């Protein structure tokens, strides 16, 4: 049974993506910091017939993140799809004049380094199998910096660049690396949560270009 790992899993988009992949026969590893919340999401998903299990880990703690992914692969099956979508801290959305070196470093660790650790954990099995996908979910500051959202404006582009390099390097091996940019809060967009989850499934199943914009950048807000 293939396994999807969602880093930054929550009760909204994460759960919707889990249900969508579950309908295709995927087991789902739910990864975030709160084990109790993850257990609740997994219990709800089981009612829809989705096999899901929670693994508590902080993306700022590489050993926790790697350990969660390794345990998920051992218990659920090889991770053949990875969604990297941890929700940025509110402090990452501070004005640029309030951005300290310490906060910028934390934002970079959260977005770029967390993805690098996760990718390096799941890629050996994907490369051996000759298939798999990694999907990044980012806000609009991955494309255009905004001075009122300084942390993500610094960190998202680095995460995006790493993903794009993986896309270019791994496409010939049958591994898709893609980014979905959501420039705004989903409830305020013209798509439902389930429709966004469907888009993520299509990106996984069909591949294509590295970056997909859910809506045009100038129509959304962080």
Steps between C-alpha positions, in 0.01 A plus 500: 500500500647841406539758775454876497679700771355844575737724693292772659184289508192669643123455509432709189716467188711219644195289580346573159818393320517187717143407403570562130813284496327245722240447230785398271623236743763701685573470868572840655761606754390820673794700638484810719592596855185399691448125536156537656370707209654259250330206670167683474547567129601139439189379682276720284671382183449138598124559491537569126707186451837676484788328676682780684735527795648800678869556569592798718807692383624859486649603165750714694634179657656296217537182703129505587399560138724231357396259773130557429545436129704187561246365748213575261675310220562204730142486629293607198718422201753676282428872462425554134356852535604783730312825558703771673257757636576605859307814596740793558518653846329837541839651580607421141237749384652802676600820315848502351626767742423258784684210338796391711780267392373246751146507360625481141711198592203329663281566195770358271532191719123456503452524125817413312700282738193308614424414140858397433501261797164356396596457135829332582312255721242389244695531175719187526194272489336707226813489288536127550138452388530748214185685602359736758407861555583790730252787508570834667212719612600866529347844523546782255820627662676203342453689172501867605638648820272715719651728762221423746574127485874506544570154637323309226631746239851396602438128553241392242717594200782282634261208548361562152846509343598170659178342376557629149852360493366162611236523226771552238732233640250222569254523211708261292472245782121502503470707819284809487579802716241776478379811677145624547488870584191612691516880521240548771293325763305212345162593655526836323581351160264378231585136571384272778740299712401184312562669165850601611561142614390382155751737343776352717398150393513607134849644549613171651333284233572708191822686574582781262669832570672566829270782617122518496321817610164422659385851410686793344737664745329840486167348598619365833649611827718311746 
